[in-house]
mmCIF file of C-alpha atoms in Angstrom:
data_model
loop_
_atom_site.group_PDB
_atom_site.id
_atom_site.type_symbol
_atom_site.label_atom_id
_atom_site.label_comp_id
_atom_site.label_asym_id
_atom_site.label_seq_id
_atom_site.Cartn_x
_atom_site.Cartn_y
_atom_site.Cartn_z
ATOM 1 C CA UNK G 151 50.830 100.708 150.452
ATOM 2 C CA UNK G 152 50.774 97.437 148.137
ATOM 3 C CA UNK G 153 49.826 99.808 145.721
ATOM 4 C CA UNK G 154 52.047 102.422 145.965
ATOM 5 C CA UNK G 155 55.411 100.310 146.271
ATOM 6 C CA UNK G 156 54.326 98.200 143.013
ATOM 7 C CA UNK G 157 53.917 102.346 141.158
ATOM 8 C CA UNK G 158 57.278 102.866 142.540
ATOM 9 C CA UNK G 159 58.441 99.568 141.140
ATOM 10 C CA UNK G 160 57.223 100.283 137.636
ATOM 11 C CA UNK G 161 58.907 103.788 137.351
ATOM 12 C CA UNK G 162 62.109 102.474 138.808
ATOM 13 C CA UNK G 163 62.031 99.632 135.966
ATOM 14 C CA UNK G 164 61.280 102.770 133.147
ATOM 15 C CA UNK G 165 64.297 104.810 134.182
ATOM 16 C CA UNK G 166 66.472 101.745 134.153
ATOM 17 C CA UNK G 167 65.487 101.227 130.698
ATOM 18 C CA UNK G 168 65.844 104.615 129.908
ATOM 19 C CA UNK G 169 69.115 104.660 131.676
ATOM 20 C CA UNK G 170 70.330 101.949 129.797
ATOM 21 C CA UNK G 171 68.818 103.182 126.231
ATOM 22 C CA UNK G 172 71.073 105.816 127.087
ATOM 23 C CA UNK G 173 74.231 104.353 127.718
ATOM 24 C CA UNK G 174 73.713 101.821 124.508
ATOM 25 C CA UNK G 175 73.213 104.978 122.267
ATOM 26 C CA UNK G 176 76.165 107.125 123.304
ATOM 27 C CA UNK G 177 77.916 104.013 123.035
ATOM 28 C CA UNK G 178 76.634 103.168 119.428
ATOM 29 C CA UNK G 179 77.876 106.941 118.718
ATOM 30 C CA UNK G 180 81.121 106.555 120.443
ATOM 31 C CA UNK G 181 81.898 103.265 118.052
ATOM 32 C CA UNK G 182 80.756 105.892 114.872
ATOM 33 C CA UNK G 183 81.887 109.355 116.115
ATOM 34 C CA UNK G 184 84.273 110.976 113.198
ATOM 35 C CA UNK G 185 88.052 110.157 114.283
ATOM 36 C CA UNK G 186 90.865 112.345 115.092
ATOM 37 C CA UNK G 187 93.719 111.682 112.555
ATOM 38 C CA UNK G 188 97.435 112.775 112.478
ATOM 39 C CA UNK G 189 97.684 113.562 109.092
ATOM 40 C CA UNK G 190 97.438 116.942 107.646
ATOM 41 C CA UNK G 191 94.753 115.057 104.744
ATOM 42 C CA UNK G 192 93.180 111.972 105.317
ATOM 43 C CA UNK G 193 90.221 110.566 103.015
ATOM 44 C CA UNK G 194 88.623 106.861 103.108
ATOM 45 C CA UNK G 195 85.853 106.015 100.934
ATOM 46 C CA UNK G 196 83.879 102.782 99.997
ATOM 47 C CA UNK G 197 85.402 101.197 97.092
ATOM 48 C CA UNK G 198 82.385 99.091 95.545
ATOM 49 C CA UNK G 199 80.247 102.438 95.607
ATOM 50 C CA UNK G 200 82.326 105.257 95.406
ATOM 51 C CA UNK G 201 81.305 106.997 98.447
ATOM 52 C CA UNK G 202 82.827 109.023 100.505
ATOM 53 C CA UNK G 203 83.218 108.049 104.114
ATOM 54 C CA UNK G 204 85.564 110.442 105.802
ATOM 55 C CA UNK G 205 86.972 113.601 104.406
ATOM 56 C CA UNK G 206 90.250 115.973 106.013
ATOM 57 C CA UNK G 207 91.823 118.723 103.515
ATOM 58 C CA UNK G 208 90.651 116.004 101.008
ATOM 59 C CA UNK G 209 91.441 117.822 98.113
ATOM 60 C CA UNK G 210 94.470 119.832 99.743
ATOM 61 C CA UNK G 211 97.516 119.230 97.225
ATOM 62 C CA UNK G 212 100.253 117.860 99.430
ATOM 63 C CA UNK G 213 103.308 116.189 98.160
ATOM 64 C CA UNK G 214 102.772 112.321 97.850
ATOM 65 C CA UNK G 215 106.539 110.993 98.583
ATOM 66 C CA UNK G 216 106.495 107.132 97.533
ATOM 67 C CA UNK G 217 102.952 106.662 97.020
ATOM 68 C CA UNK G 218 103.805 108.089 93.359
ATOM 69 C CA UNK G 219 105.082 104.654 93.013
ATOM 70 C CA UNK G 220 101.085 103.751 92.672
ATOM 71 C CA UNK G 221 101.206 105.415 89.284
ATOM 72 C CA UNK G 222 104.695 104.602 88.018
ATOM 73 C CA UNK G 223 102.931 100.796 88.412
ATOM 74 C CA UNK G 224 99.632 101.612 86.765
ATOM 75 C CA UNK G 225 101.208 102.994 83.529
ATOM 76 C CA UNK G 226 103.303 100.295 83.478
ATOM 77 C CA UNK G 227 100.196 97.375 84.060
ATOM 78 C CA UNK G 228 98.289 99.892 80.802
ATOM 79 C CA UNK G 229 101.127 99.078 78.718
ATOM 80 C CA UNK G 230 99.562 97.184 75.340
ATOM 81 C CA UNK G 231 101.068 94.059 74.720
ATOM 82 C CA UNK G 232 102.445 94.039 78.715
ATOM 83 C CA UNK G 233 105.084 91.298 78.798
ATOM 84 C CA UNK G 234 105.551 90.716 82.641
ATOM 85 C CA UNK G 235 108.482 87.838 81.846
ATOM 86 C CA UNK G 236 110.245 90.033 79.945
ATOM 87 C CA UNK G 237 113.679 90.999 81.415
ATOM 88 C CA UNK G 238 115.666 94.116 81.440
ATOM 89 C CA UNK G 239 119.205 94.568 82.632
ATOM 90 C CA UNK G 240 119.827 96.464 85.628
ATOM 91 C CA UNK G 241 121.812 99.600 84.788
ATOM 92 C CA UNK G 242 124.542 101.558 86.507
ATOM 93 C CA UNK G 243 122.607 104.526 86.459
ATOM 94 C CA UNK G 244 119.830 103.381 88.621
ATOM 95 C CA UNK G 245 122.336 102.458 91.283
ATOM 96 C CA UNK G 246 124.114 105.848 91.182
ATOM 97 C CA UNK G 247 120.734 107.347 91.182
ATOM 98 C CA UNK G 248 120.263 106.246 94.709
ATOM 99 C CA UNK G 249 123.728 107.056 96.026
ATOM 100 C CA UNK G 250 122.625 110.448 94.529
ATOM 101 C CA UNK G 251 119.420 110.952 96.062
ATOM 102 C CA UNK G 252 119.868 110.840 100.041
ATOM 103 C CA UNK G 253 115.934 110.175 100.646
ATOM 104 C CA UNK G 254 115.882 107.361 97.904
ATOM 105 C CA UNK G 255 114.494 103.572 99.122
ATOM 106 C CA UNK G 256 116.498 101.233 97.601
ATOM 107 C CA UNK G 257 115.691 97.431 95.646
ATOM 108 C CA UNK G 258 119.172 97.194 96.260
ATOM 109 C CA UNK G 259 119.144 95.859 92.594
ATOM 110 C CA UNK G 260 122.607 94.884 91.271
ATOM 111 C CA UNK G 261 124.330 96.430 88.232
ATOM 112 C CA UNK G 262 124.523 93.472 85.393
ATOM 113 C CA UNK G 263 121.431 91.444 86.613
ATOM 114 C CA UNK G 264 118.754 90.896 84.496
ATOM 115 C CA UNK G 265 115.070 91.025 86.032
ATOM 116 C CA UNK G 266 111.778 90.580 85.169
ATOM 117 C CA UNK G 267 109.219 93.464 84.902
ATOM 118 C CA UNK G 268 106.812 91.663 87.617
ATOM 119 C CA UNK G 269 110.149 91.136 89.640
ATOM 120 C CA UNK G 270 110.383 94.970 89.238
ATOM 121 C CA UNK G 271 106.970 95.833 90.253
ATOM 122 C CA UNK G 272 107.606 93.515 93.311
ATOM 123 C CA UNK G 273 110.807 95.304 94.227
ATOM 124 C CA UNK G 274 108.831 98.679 93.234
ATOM 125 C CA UNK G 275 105.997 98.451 95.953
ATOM 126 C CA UNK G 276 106.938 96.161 98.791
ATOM 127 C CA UNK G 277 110.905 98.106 99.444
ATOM 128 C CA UNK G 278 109.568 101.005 97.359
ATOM 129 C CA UNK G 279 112.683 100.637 95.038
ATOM 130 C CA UNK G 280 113.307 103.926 93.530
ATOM 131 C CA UNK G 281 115.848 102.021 91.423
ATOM 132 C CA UNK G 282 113.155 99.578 90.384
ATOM 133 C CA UNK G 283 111.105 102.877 89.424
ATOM 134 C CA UNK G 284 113.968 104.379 87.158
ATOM 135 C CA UNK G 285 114.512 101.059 85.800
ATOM 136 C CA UNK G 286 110.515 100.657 85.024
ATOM 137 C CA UNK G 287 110.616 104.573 83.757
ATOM 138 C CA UNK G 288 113.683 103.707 81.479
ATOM 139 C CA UNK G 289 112.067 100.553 79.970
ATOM 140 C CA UNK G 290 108.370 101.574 79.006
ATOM 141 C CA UNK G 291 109.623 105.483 78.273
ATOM 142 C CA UNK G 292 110.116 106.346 74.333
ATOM 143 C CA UNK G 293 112.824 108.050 73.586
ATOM 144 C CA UNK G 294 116.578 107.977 72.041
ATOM 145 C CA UNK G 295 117.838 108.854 75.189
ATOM 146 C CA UNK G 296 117.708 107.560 78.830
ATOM 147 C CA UNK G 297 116.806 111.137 79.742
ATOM 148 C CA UNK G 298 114.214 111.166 76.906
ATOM 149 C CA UNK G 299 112.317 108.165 77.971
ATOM 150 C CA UNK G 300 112.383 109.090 81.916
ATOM 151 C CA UNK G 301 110.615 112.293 80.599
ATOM 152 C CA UNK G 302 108.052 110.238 78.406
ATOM 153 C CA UNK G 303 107.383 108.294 80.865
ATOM 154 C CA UNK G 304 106.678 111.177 83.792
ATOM 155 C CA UNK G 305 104.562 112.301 80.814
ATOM 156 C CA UNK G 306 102.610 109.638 80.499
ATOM 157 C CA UNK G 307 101.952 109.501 84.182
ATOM 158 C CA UNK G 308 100.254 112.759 84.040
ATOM 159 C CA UNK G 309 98.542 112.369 81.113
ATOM 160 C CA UNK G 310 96.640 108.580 83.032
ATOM 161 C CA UNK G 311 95.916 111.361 86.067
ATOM 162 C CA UNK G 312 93.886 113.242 83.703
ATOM 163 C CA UNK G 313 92.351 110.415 82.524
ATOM 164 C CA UNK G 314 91.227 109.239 85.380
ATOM 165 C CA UNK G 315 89.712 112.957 86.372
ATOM 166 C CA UNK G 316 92.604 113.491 89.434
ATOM 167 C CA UNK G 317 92.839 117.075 88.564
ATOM 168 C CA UNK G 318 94.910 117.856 92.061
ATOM 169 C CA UNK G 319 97.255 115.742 90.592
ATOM 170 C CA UNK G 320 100.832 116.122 88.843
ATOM 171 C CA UNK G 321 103.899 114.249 88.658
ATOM 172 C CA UNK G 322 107.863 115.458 88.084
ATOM 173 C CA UNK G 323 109.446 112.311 88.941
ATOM 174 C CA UNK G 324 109.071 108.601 88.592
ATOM 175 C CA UNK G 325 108.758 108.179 92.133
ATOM 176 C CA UNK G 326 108.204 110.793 94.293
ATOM 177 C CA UNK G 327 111.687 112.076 94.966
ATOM 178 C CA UNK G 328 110.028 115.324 93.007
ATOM 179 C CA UNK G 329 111.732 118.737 92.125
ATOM 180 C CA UNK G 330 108.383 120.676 93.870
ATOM 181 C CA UNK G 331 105.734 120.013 91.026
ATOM 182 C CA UNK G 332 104.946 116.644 92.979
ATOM 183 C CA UNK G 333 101.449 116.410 94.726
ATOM 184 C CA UNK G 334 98.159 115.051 94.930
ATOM 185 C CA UNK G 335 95.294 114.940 97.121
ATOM 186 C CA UNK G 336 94.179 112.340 99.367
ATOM 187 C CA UNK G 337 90.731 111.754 97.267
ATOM 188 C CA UNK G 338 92.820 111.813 93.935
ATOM 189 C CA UNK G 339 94.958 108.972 95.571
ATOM 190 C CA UNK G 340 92.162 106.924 96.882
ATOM 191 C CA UNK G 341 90.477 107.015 93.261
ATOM 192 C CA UNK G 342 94.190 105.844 91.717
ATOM 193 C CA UNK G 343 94.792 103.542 94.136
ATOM 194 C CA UNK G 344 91.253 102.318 93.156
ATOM 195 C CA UNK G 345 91.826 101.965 89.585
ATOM 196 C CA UNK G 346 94.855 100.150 90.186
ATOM 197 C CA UNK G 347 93.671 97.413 91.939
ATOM 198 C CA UNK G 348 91.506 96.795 89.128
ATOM 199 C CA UNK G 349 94.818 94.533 87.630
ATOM 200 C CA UNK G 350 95.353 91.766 89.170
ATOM 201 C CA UNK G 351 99.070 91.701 88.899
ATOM 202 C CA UNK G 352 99.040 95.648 91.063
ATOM 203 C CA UNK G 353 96.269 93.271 93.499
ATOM 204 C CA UNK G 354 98.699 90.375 94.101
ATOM 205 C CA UNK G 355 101.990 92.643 94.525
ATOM 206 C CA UNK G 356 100.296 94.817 96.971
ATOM 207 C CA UNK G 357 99.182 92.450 99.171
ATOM 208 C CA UNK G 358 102.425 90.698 99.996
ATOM 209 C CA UNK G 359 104.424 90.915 102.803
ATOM 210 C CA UNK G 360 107.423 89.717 101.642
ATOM 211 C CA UNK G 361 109.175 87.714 98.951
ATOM 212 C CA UNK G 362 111.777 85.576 97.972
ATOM 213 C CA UNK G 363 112.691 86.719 93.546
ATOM 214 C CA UNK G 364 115.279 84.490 91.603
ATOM 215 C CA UNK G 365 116.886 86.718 89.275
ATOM 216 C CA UNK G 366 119.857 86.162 86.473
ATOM 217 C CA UNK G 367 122.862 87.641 87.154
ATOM 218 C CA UNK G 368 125.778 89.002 84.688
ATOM 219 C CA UNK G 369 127.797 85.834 84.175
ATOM 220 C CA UNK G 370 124.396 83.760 83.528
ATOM 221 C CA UNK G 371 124.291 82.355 87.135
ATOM 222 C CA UNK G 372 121.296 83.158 89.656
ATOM 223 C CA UNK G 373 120.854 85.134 92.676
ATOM 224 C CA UNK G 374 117.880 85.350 95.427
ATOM 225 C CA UNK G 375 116.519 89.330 96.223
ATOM 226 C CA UNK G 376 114.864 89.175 99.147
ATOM 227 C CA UNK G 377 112.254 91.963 99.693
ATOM 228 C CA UNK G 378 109.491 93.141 102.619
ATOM 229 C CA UNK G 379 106.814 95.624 102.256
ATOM 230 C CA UNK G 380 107.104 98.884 104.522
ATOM 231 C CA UNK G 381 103.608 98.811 104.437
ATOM 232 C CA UNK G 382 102.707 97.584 108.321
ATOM 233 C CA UNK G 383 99.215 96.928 108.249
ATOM 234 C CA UNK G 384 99.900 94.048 106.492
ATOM 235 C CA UNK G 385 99.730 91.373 109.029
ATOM 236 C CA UNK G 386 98.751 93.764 111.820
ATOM 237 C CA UNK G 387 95.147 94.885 110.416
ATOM 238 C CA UNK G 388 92.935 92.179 109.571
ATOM 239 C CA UNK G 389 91.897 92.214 105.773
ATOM 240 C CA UNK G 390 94.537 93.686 104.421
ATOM 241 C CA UNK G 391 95.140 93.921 100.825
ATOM 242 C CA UNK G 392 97.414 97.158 100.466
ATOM 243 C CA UNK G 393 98.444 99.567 99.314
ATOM 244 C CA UNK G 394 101.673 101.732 99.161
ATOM 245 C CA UNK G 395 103.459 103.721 102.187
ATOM 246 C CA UNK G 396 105.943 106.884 101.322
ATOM 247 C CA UNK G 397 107.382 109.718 103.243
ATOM 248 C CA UNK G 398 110.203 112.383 102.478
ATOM 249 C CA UNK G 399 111.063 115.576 104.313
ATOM 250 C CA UNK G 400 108.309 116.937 102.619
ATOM 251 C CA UNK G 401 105.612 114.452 102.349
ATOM 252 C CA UNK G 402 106.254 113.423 106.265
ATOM 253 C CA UNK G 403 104.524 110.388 106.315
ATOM 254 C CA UNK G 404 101.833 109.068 104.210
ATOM 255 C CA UNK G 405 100.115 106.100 103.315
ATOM 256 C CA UNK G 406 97.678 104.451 100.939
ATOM 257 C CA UNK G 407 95.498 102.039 102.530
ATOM 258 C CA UNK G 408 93.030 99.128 101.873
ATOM 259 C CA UNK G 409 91.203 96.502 103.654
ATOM 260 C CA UNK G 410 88.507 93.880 102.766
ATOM 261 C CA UNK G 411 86.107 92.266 105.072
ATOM 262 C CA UNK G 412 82.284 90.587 105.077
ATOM 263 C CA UNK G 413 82.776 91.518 102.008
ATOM 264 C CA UNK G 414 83.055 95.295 101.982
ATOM 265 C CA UNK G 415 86.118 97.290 101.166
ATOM 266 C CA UNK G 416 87.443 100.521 102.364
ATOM 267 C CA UNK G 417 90.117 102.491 100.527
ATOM 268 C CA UNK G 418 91.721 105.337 101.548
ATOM 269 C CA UNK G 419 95.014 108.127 101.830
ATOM 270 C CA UNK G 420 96.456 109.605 105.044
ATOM 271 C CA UNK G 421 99.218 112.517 103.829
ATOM 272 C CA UNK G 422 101.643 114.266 105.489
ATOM 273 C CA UNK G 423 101.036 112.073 108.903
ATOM 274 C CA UNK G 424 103.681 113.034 112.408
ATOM 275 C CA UNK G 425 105.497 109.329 111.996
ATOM 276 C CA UNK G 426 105.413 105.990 110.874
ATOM 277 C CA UNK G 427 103.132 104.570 113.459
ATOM 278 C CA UNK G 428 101.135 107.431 113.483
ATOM 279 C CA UNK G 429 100.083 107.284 109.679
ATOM 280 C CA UNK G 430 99.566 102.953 110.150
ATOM 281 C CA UNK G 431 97.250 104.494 113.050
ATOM 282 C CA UNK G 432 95.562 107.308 111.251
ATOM 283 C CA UNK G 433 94.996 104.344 108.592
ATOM 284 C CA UNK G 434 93.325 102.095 111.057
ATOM 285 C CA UNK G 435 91.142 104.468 112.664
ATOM 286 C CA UNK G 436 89.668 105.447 109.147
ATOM 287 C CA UNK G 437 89.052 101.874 108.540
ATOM 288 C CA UNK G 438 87.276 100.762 111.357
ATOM 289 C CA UNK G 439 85.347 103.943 110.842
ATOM 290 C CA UNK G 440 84.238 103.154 107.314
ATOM 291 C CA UNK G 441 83.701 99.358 108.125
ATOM 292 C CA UNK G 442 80.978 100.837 111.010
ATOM 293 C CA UNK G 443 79.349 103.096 108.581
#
């Protein structure tokens, strides 16, 4: 009987272990199992290497909304001789061009004030200042003409997506408010997005949450913009470092994300997401995904 109780013993021991082997590997596949997104595209990748992590309709052209913004700020940053101090005056046309343009994000930049390129990169990414983008487009476009130099400057937005191989790419606008030739891809984002944050100007805008600019006014006096990112990881996912939100009736609701930690970072694009949580959501679940890869 001794004998009999202590076999019984033994095989009740194996099929807790096996029980428990169990449990520990459906829940080590649970933590890695490929998540359910929102977004119509979705694409995360590992910056250092290159590789690709997750993939959804990630070459799909879908309109981008303000995440064009990512490129208006990279041809500006590639500028030769970039003078970051150097001031332009904010026009009237940039203001009217957001009375104008019902889905346009305003800097709320004031007519007569003179700001600084960084200051306009600042109010460019964190309130997604469309009137920061037409007054970035205006300055570093060639051209006669306002019109002439907006154009140049679309132009040379395409032309740096070619260069940099995003050939489900293309630009009509400065910053996403496009006339239907306005799309990318969530890979071809992810790989801009990538190549921006290779200045370190684009690295320290996009990773602030909010600021406090002093800028010159008309009559050679001073006023204080005050400007918050829309982009709502910051602060709420840990590691954090960008990028750029946008949305439009079009784009829905997108967002360019990425995150550093042990020191491994994951990029990555959610388009056309269902709302604003749900894209900050889709973002974070492609994240935590890559980090456990």
């Amino acid at each position: 009987m001794k004998g009999l109780r202590r076999v019984s013993a033994v095989a009740i021991t194996a099929g807790a272990v096996l029980t428990a082997g169990a449990f520990t590997a459906s829940a080590q596949a649970a933590t890695t199992a490929s998540p359910t997104i929102a977004a119509k595209g979705g694409f995360v990748m590992n910056n250092a290497t290159g590789k690709s992590l997750f993939t959804k309709a990630a070459d799909t052209r879908l309109s981008t909304g303000s995440t064009t913004k990512i490129m208006t700020a990279r041809v500006v940053l590639a500028q030769p001789n970039l003078n970051l101090d150097a001031k332009v005056t904010v026009q009237k046309a940039y203001s009217d061009y957001i009375v104008d343009n019902n889905w346009a994000s305003s800097a709320k930049l004031i007519v007569g004030d003179k700001v600084t390129v960084r200051q306009l990169l600042y109010g460019l990414m964190l309130p997604s200042g469309c009137d920061a983008a037409y007054a970035l487009a205006d300055k570093f476009g060639t051209g006669s003409t306002r019109a002439a130099r907006v154009k140049s400057f679309i132009g040379k937005m395409n032309t740096t997506a070619k260069s940099l191989g995003l050939t489900n790419t293309h630009f009509d606008s400065f910053d996403g408010i496009g006339n239907g030739a306005n799309y990318s891809t969530p890979r071809d984002l992810t790989k801009l997005a990538s190549n921006a944050m290779k200045y370190s100007t684009f690295r320290s805008v996009v990773k602030t949450k909010s600021t406090k600019q002093k800028v010159t006014t008309k009559n050679g006096g001073y006023r204080y913009m005050s400007w918050t990112n829309t982009n709502n990881l910051l602060g709420s996912y840990s590691g954090t470092i960008g990028v750029k939100t946008g949305s439009g009736p079009e784009a829905k609701y997108c967002l360019v994300f990425a995150a550093t930690r042990s020191g491994k970072t994951m990029i990555g694009t959610v388009l056309a997401s269902t709302s604003v949580d749900n894209r900050t959501k889709d973002a974070k679940k492609l994240m935590d995904y890559g980090f456990s890869r």
